[in-house]
Tab-separated table of C-alpha atoms in Angstrom:
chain	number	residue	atom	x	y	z
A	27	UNK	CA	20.310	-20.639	11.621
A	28	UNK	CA	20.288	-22.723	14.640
A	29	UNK	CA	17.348	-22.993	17.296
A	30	UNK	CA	17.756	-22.394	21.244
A	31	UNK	CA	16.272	-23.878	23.714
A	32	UNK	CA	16.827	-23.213	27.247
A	33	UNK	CA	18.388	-26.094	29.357
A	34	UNK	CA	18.896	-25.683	32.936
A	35	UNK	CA	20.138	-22.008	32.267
A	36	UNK	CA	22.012	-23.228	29.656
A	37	UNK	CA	21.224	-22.859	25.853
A	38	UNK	CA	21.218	-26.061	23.726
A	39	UNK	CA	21.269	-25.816	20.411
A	40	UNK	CA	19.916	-27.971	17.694
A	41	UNK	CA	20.867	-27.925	14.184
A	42	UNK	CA	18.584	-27.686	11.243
A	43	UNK	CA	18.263	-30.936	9.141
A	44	UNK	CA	18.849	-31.010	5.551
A	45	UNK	CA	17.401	-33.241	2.931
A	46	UNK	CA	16.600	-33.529	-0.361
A	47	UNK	CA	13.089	-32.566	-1.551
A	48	UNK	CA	12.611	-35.361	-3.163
A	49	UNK	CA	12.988	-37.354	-0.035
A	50	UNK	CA	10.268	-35.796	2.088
A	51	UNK	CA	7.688	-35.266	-0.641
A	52	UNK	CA	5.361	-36.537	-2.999
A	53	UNK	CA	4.307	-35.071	-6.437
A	54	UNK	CA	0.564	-34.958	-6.988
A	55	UNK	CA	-1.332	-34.804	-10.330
A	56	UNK	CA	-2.582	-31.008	-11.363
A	57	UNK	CA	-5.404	-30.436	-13.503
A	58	UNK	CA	-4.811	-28.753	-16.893
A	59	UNK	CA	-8.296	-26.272	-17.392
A	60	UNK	CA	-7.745	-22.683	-18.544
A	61	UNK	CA	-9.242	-19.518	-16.923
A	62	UNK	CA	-12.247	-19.496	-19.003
A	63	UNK	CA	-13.593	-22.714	-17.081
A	64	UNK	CA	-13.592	-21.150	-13.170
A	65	UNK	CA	-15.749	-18.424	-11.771
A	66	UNK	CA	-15.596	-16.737	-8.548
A	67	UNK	CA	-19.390	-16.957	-7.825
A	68	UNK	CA	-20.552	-20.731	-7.054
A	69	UNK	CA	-19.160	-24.376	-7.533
A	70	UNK	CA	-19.034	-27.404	-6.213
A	71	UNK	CA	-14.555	-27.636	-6.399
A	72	UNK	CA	-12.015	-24.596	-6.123
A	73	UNK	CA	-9.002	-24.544	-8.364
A	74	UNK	CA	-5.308	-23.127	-7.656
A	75	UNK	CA	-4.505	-20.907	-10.282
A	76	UNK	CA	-0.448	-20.239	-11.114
A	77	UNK	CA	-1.141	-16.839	-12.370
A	78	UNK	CA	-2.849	-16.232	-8.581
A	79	UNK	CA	0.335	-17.731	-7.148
A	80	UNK	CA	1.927	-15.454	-9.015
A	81	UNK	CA	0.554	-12.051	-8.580
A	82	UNK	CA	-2.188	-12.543	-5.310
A	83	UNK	CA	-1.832	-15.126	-3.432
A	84	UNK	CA	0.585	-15.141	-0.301
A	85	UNK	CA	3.028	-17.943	1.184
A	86	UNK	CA	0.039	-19.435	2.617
A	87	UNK	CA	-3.468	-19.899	0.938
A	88	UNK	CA	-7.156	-19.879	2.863
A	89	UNK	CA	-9.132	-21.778	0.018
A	90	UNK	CA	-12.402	-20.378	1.586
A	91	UNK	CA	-11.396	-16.668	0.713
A	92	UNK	CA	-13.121	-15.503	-2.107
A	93	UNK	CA	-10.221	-14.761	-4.094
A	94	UNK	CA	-9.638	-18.294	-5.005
A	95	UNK	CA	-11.962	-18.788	-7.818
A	96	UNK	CA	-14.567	-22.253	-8.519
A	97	UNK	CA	-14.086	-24.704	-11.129
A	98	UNK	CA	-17.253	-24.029	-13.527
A	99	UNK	CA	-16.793	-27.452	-15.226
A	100	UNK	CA	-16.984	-30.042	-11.876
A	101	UNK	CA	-16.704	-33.382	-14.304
A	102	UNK	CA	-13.625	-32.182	-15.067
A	103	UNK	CA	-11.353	-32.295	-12.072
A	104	UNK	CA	-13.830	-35.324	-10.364
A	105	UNK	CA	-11.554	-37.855	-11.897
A	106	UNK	CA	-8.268	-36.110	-9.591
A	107	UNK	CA	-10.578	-36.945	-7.071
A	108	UNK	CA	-7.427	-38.872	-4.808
A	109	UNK	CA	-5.340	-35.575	-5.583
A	110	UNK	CA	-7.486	-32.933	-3.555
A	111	UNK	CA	-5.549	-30.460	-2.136
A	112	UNK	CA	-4.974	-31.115	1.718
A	113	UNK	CA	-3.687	-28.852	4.629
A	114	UNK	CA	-0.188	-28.250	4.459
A	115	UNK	CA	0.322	-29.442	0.547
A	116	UNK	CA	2.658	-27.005	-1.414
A	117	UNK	CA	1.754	-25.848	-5.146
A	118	UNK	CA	4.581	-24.408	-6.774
A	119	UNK	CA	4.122	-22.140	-9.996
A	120	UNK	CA	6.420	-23.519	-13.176
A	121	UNK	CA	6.024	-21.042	-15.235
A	122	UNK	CA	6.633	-17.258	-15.563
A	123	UNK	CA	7.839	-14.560	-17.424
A	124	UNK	CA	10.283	-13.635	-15.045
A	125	UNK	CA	12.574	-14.801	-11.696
A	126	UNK	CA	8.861	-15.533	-10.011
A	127	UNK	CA	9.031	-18.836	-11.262
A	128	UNK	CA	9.068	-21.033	-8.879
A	129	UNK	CA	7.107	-18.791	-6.167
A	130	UNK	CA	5.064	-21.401	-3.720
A	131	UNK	CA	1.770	-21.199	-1.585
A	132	UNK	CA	0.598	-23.634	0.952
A	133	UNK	CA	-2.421	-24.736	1.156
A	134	UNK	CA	-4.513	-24.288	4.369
A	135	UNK	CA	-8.525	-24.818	5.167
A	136	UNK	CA	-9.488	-26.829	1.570
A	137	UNK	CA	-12.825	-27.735	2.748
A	138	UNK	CA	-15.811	-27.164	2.557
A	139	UNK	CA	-14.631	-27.151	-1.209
A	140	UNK	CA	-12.353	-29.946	-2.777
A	141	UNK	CA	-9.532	-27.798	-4.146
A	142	UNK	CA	-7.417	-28.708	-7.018
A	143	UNK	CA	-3.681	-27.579	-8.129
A	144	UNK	CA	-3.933	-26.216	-12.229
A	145	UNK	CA	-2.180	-25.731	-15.398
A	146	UNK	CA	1.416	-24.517	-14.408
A	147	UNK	CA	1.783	-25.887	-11.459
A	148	UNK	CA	3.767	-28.636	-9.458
A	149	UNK	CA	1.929	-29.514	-6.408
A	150	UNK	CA	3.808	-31.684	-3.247
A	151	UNK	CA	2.791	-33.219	-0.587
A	152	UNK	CA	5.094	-33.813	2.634
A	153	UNK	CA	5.703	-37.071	4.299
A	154	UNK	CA	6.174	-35.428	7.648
A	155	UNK	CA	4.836	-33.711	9.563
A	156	UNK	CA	5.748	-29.418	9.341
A	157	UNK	CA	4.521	-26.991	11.298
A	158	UNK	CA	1.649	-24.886	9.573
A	159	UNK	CA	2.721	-22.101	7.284
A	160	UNK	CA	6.501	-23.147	7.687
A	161	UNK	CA	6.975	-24.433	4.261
A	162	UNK	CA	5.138	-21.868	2.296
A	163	UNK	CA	7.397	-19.194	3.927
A	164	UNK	CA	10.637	-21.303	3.843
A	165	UNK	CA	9.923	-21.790	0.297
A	166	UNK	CA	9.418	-18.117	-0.880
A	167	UNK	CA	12.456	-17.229	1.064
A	168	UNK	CA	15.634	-16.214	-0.853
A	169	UNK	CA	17.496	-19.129	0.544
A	170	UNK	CA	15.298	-21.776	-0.530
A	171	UNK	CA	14.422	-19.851	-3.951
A	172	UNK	CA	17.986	-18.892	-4.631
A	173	UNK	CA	18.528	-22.642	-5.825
A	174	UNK	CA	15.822	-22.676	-8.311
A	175	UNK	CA	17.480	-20.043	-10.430
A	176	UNK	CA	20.137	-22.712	-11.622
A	177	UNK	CA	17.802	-24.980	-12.590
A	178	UNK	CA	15.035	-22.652	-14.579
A	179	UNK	CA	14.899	-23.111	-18.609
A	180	UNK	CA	13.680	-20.955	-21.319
A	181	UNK	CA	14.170	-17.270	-22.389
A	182	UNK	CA	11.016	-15.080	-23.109
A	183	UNK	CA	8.993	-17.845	-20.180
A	184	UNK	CA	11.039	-19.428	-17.574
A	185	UNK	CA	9.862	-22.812	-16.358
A	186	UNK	CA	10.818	-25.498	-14.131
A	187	UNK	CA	10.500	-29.020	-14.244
A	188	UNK	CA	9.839	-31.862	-11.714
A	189	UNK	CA	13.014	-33.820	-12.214
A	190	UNK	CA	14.201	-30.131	-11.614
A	191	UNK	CA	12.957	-29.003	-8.463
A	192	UNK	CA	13.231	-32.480	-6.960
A	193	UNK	CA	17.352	-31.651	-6.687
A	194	UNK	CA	16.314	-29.003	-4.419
A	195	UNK	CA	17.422	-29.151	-0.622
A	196	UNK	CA	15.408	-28.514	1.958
A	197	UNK	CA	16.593	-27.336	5.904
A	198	UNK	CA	14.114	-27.566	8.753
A	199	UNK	CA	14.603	-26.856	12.291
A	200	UNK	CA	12.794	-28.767	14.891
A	201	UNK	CA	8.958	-28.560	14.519
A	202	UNK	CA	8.920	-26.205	17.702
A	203	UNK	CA	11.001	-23.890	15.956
A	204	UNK	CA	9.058	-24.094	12.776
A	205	UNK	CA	5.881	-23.292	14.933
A	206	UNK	CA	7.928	-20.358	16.188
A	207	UNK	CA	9.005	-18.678	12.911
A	208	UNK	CA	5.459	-19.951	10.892
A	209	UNK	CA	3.877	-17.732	14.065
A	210	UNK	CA	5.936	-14.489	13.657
A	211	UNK	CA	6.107	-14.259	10.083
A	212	UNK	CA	1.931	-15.112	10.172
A	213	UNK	CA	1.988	-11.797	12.568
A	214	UNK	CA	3.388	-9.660	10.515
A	215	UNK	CA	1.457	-11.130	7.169
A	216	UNK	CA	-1.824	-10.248	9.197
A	217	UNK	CA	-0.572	-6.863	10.041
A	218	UNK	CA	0.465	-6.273	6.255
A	219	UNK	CA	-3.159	-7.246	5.039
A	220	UNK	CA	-4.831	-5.040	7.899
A	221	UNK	CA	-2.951	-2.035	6.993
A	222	UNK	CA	-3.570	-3.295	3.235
A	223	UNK	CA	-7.592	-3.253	3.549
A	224	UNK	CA	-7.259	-0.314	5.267
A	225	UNK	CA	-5.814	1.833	2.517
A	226	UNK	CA	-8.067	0.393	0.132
A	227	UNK	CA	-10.988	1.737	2.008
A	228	UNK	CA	-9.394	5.139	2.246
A	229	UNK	CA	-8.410	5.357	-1.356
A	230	UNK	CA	-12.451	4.089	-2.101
A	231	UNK	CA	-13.616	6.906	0.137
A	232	UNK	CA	-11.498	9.631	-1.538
A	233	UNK	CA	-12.686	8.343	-4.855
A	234	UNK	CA	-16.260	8.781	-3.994
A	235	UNK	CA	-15.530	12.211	-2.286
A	236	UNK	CA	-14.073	12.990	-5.689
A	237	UNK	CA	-17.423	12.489	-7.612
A	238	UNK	CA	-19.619	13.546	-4.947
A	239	UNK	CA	-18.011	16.763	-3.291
A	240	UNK	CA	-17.967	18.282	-6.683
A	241	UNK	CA	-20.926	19.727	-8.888
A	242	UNK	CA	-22.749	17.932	-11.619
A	243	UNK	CA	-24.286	19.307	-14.455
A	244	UNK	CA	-27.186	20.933	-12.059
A	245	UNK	CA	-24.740	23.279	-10.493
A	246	UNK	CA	-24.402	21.193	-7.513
A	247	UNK	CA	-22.787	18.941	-5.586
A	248	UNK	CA	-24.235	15.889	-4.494
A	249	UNK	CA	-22.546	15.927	-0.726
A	250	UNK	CA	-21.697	19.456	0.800
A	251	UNK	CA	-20.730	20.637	4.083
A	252	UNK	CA	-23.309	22.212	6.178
A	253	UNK	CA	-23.637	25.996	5.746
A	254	UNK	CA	-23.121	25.754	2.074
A	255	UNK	CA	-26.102	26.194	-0.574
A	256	UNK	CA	-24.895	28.507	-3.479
A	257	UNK	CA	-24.449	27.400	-6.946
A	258	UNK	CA	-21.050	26.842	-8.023
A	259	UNK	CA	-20.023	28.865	-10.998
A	260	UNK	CA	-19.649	27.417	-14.400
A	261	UNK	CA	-15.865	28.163	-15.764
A	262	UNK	CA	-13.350	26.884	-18.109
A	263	UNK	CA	-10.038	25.408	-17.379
A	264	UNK	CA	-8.288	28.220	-19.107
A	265	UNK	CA	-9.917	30.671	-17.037
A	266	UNK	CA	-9.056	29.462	-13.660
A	267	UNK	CA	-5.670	27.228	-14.208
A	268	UNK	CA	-2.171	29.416	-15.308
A	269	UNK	CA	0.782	27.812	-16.683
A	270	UNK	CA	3.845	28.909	-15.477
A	271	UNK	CA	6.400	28.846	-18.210
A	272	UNK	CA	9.474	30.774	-16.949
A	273	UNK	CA	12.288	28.117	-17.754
A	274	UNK	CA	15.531	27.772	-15.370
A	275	UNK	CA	18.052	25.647	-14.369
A	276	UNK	CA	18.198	23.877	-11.360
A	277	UNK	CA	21.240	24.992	-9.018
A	278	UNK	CA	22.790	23.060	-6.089
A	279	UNK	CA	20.281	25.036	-3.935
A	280	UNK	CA	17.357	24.586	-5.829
A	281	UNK	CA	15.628	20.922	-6.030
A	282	UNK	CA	14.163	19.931	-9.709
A	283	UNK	CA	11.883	17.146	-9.845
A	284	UNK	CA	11.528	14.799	-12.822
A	285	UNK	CA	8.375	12.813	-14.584
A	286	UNK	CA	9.683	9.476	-12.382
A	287	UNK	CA	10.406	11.115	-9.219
A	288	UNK	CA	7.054	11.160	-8.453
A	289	UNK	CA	4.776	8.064	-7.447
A	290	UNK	CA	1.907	7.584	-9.999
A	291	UNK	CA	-1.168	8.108	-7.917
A	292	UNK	CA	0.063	9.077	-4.866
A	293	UNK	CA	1.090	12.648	-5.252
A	294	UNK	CA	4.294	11.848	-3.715
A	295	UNK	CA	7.919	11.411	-4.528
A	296	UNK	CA	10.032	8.372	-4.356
A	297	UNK	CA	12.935	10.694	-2.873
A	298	UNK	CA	13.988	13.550	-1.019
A	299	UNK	CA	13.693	17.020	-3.423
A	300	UNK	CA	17.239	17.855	-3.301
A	301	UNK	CA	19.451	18.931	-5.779
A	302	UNK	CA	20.858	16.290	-8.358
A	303	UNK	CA	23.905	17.767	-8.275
A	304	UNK	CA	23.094	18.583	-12.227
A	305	UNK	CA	22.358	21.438	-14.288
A	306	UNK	CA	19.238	20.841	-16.319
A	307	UNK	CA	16.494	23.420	-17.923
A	308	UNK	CA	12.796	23.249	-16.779
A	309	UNK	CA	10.103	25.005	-15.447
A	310	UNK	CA	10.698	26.991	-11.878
A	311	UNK	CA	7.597	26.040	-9.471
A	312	UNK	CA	6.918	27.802	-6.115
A	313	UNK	CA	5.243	26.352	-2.905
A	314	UNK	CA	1.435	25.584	-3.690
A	315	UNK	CA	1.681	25.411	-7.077
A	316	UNK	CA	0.064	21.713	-8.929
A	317	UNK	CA	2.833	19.758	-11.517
A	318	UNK	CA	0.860	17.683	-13.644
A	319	UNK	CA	2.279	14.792	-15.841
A	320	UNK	CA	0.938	15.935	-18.943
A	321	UNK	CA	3.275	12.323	-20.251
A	322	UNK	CA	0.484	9.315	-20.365
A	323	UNK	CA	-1.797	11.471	-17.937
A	324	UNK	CA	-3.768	8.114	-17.016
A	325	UNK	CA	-0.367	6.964	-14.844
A	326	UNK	CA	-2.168	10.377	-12.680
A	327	UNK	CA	1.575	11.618	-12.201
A	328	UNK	CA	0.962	14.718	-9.806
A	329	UNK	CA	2.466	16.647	-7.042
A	330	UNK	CA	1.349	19.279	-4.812
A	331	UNK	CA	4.458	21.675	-4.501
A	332	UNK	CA	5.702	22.066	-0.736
A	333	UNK	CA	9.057	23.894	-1.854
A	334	UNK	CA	10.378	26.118	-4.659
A	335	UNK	CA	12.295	23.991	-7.295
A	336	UNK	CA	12.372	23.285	-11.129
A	337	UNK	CA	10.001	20.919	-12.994
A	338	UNK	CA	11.672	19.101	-15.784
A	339	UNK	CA	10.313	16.510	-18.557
A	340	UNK	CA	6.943	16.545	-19.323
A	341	UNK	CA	5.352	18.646	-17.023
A	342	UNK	CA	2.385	21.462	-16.644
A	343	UNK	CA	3.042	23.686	-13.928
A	344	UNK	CA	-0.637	25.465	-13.180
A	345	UNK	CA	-1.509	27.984	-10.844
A	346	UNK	CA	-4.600	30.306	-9.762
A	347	UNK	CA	-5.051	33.480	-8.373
A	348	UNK	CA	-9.096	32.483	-8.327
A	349	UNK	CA	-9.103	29.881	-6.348
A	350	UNK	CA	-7.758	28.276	-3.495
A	351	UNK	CA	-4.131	26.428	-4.433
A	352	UNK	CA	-5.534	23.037	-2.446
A	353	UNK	CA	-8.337	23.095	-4.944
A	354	UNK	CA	-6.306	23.237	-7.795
A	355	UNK	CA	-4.924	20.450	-7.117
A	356	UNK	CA	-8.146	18.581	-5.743
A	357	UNK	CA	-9.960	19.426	-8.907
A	358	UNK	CA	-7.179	18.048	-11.344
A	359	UNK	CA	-7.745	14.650	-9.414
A	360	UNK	CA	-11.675	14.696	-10.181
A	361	UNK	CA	-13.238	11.950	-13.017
A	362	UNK	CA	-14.127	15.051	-14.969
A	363	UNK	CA	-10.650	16.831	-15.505
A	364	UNK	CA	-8.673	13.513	-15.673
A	365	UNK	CA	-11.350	12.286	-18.796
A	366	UNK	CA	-10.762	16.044	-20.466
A	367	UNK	CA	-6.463	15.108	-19.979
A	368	UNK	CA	-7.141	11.567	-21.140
A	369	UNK	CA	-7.974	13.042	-24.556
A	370	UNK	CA	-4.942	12.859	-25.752
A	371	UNK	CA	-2.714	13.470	-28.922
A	372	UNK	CA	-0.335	10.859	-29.893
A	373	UNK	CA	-0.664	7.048	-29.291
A	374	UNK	CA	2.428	5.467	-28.343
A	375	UNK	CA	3.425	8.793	-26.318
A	376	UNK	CA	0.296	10.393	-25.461
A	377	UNK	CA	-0.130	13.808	-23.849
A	378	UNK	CA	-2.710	15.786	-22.308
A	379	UNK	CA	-3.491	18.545	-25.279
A	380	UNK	CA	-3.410	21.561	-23.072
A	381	UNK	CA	-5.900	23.467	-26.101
A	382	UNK	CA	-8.657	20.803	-25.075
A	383	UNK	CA	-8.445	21.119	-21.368
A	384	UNK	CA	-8.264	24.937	-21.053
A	385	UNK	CA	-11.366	25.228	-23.371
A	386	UNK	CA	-13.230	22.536	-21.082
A	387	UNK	CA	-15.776	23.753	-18.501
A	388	UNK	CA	-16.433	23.330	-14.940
A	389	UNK	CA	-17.892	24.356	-12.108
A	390	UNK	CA	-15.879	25.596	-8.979
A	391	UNK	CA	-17.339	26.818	-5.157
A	392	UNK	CA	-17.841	30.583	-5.759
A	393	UNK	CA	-17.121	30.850	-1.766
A	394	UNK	CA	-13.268	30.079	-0.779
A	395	UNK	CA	-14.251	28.732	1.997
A	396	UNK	CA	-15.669	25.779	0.505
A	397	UNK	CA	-13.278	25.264	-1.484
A	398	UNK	CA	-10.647	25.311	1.586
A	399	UNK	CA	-12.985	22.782	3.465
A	400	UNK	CA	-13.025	20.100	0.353
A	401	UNK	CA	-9.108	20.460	-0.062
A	402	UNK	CA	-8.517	19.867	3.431
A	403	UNK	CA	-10.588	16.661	3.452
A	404	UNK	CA	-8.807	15.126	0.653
A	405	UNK	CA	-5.140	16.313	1.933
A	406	UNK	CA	-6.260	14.464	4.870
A	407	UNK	CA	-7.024	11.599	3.329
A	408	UNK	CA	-4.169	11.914	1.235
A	409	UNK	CA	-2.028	11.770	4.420
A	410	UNK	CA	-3.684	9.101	5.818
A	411	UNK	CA	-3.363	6.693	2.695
A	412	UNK	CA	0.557	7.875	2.345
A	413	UNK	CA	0.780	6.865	6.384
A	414	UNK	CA	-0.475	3.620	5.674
A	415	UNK	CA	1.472	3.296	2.574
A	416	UNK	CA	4.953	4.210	4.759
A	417	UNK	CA	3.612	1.425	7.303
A	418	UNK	CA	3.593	-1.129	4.593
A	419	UNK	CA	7.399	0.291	3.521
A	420	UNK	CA	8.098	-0.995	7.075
A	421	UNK	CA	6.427	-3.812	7.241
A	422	UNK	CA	7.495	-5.301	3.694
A	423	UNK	CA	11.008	-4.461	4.937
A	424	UNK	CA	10.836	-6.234	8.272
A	425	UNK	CA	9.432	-9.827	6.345
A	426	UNK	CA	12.162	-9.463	3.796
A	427	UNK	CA	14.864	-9.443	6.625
A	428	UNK	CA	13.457	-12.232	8.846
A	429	UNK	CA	12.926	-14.285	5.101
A	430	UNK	CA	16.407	-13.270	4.521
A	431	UNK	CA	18.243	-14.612	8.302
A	432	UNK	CA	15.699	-16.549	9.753
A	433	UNK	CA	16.159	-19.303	7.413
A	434	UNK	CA	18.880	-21.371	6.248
C-alpha cells in the first residue's frame, strides 16, 4: 500500500521498503522459568509469558498493567540483565497448538519493572527506528503472518525457529506513515477495550442481581424494589415450570432452532430464525416460552422465545401459567436452578435430569408485579450487554479490514 503526501496540490507517493528481518533486527536472549515461578502480586522484574501472547495480550503490551505477571524468583533472570525488554522490542510466541504460532506483541512502558521475554518465545530488537505500535500491528497482520505458515514445524504443537523467522520480509512505509496507521489502529484498540470493560461490568452487575434479587432460605430477597415486603412462596420446579412436548416438523414457514444456534451465555442466536429449508422433528415453542439446553447445561445454552418455531436436539421447552414468562426465564439463569441442572446424568454427555429439577424447591414473588419488575431489569441488562457485544462485532470487523489493506 503506498503512502500520500500532499505536494503543492499534487500527491507524491512513496513506496514501502522491503527488507529482510534479519537485516533490521537483533535476537535477544529469553529466559526459560515456568509459570509456577511468577505471581501477579509483587516483584522486583516482570516476565513475558507466550501463553499471554497467546490468549491476552494485544499487538502492543503496557508492562505496568497488572495482567503481566512478576518473576517470583529475581536471581533468576538478574543474569539477562543486558537483555531487558526495551520500548519498541518485539517478542514473538514459537510455540502453539495451532496457526497462533507466531502471534507478536510489542513491548511499550518496561519500567518501573525490568521486564524479561520467557520460555517460548523469540524476542527482537530493531536497529531503526519504527514508529510506536507499528510493528506489533504489522506483525499480527495477515500479510506479515501469512509467511510464517511455510515455515512452522511439528503436528500436535507448531513451532518456529530463529533461523526460521529470520527469512521473513518485512515492508515499512515512511515513519510518518507508520505514526499514521500505529495511531488509527491504537483508536480503535482503545475503543475495543472500552466497550470490552464495559460489558464486563454489566455482565458482573447482572450476576449479582441474580443472587441478590432472589430469596434465600429466609424467604427473602436480599435487594427488592421499594413497595415490596411479602414473603415469596416456597415451590418446586415441577409445580411452576411445564414442558411442552407436542413434537412437529419445521415447515418453510416455521423457524426451528438447534442446540448450536444459540450463543452459550448470551441468550441469543448466532443467526436469523428462519427456516432451514429442512424438514426435521422437534418440539413446537410459542412466543414467551424459555428453551433450555438440557445438553452440558453448564455451556448455559438458553433462549427466550420471540417467535413461534420448533426446538430440535436437546432441548426443554418450559412454560408457566403461574408466573410471569420473563421470570421463567430469569429464574432458570439464577446460581440456584443452574446448580439443581448441573446435577447431571452421564459424564461424557451430561444432561440436566429433568426428575431432579422438577422435585427441587424455590421460592418465587407471590405478587406478579414483582416478578415483572425483576425480569425487566435483567432483559435490560441483557440488551445492554448484547449492544455492546454487536459493537465489538463491528469493531473486531473494522481492525481485521484495515490489518487486512492497510498493510503490505
Amino acid at each position: 500500500m503506498p503512502g500520500h503526501a500532499g505536494t503543492g496540490g499534487r500527491d507524491v507517493i512513496f513506496a514501502w521498503e522491503q527488507c529482510k528481518l534479519g537485516d533490521v533486527f537483533s535476537f535477544l536472549k529469553n529466559s526459560t522459568l515456568s509459570r509456577s515461578e511468577l505471581n501477579y502480586e509483587s516483584g522486583k522484574f516482570k516476565y513475558i509469558h507466550y501463553g499471554d501472547i497467546l490468549t491476552k495480550f494485544g499487538d502492543i503490551t503496557d508492562t505496568r498493567n497488572f495482567s503481566v505477571p512478576f518473576v517470583t524468583t529475581p536471581e533468576k533472570v538478574i543474569r539477562l540483565e543486558k537483555y531487558f525488554l526495551q520500548n519498541g522490542d518485539v517478542v514473538i510466541a514459537d510455540t502453539a497448538e495451532d496457526s497462533m504460532v507466531g502471534k507478536v506483541t510489542e513491548i511499550q512502558n518496561p519500567d518501573p519493572f525490568p521486564t524479561v521475554s520467557g520460555l517460548h518465545t523469540i524476542p527482537i530488537r530493531p536497529n531503526k527506528e519504527f514508529a510506536a505500535g507499528f510493528l506489533g500491528h504489522y506483525m499480527n497482520a495477515p500479510f506479515y503472518h501469512d509467511q510464517l505458515f511455510k515455515l512452522m514445524q511439528g503436528v500436535k504443537v507448531l513451532s518456529l525457529s530463529k533461523s526460521a523467522v529470520i527469512q521473513t520480509k518485512i515492508n515499512s512505509p515512511s515513519y510518518c506513515e507508520q505514526r499514521l496507521i500505529s495511531r488509527m489502529i491504537n483508536l480503535i484498540d482503545g475503543t475495543i477495550t472500552l466497550h470490552e470493560e464495559k460489558k464486563r461490568q454489566l455482565e458482573r452487575l447482572k450476576s449479582a442481581l441474580l443472587q441478590k434479587m432472589f430469596a434465600d432460605k429466609s424467604g427473602y430477597p436480599p435487594v427488592r424494589f421499594e413497595g415490596f415486603s411479602d414473603k415469596w412462596e416456597q415451590v418446586k420446579y415441577g409445580e411452576i415450570f411445564q414442558r411442552r412436548s407436542k413434537m412437529g416438523v419445521s415447515t418453510p414457514t416455521l423457524p426451528s432452532v438447534e442446540y448450536d444456534d444459540i450463543n452459550p451465555g448470551m441468550g441469543t442466536l448466532n443467526k436469523e430464525p428462519k427456516s432451514k429449508g429442512i424438514s426435521k422433528r422437534g418440539i413446537y415453542f410459542n412466543p414467551g416460552d424459555v428453551l433450555f439446553g438440557k445438553l452440558r447445561p453448564y455451556l448455559k445454552n438458553w433462549l427466550f422465545a420471540c417467535f413461534e418455531g420448533v426446538a430440535v436436539g436437546d432441548f426443554w421447552v418450559l412454560t408457566s401459567s403461574k408466573i410471569d414468562h420473563g421470570f421463567t426465564y430469569s429464574l432458570i439463569q439464577t446460581p440456584g436452578f443452574q446448580y439443581i441442572a448441573n446435577l447431571s446424568s452421564g459424564s461424557k454427555m451430561p444432561r440436566s435430569d429433568w426428575g431432579l429439577v422438577s422435585n427441587a424447591r424455590t421460592f418465587i414473588p407471590i405478587n406478579h408485579l414483582e416478578q415483572e419488575r425483576i425480569s425487566s431489569v435483567l432483559f435490560g441488562l441483557d440488551h445492554a450487554i448484547t449492544l455492546y457485544e454487536h459493537k465489538l462485532e463491528i469493531l473486531n470487523k473494522i481492525k481485521s479490514f484495515l490489518l487486512q489493506n492497510m498493510f503490505i
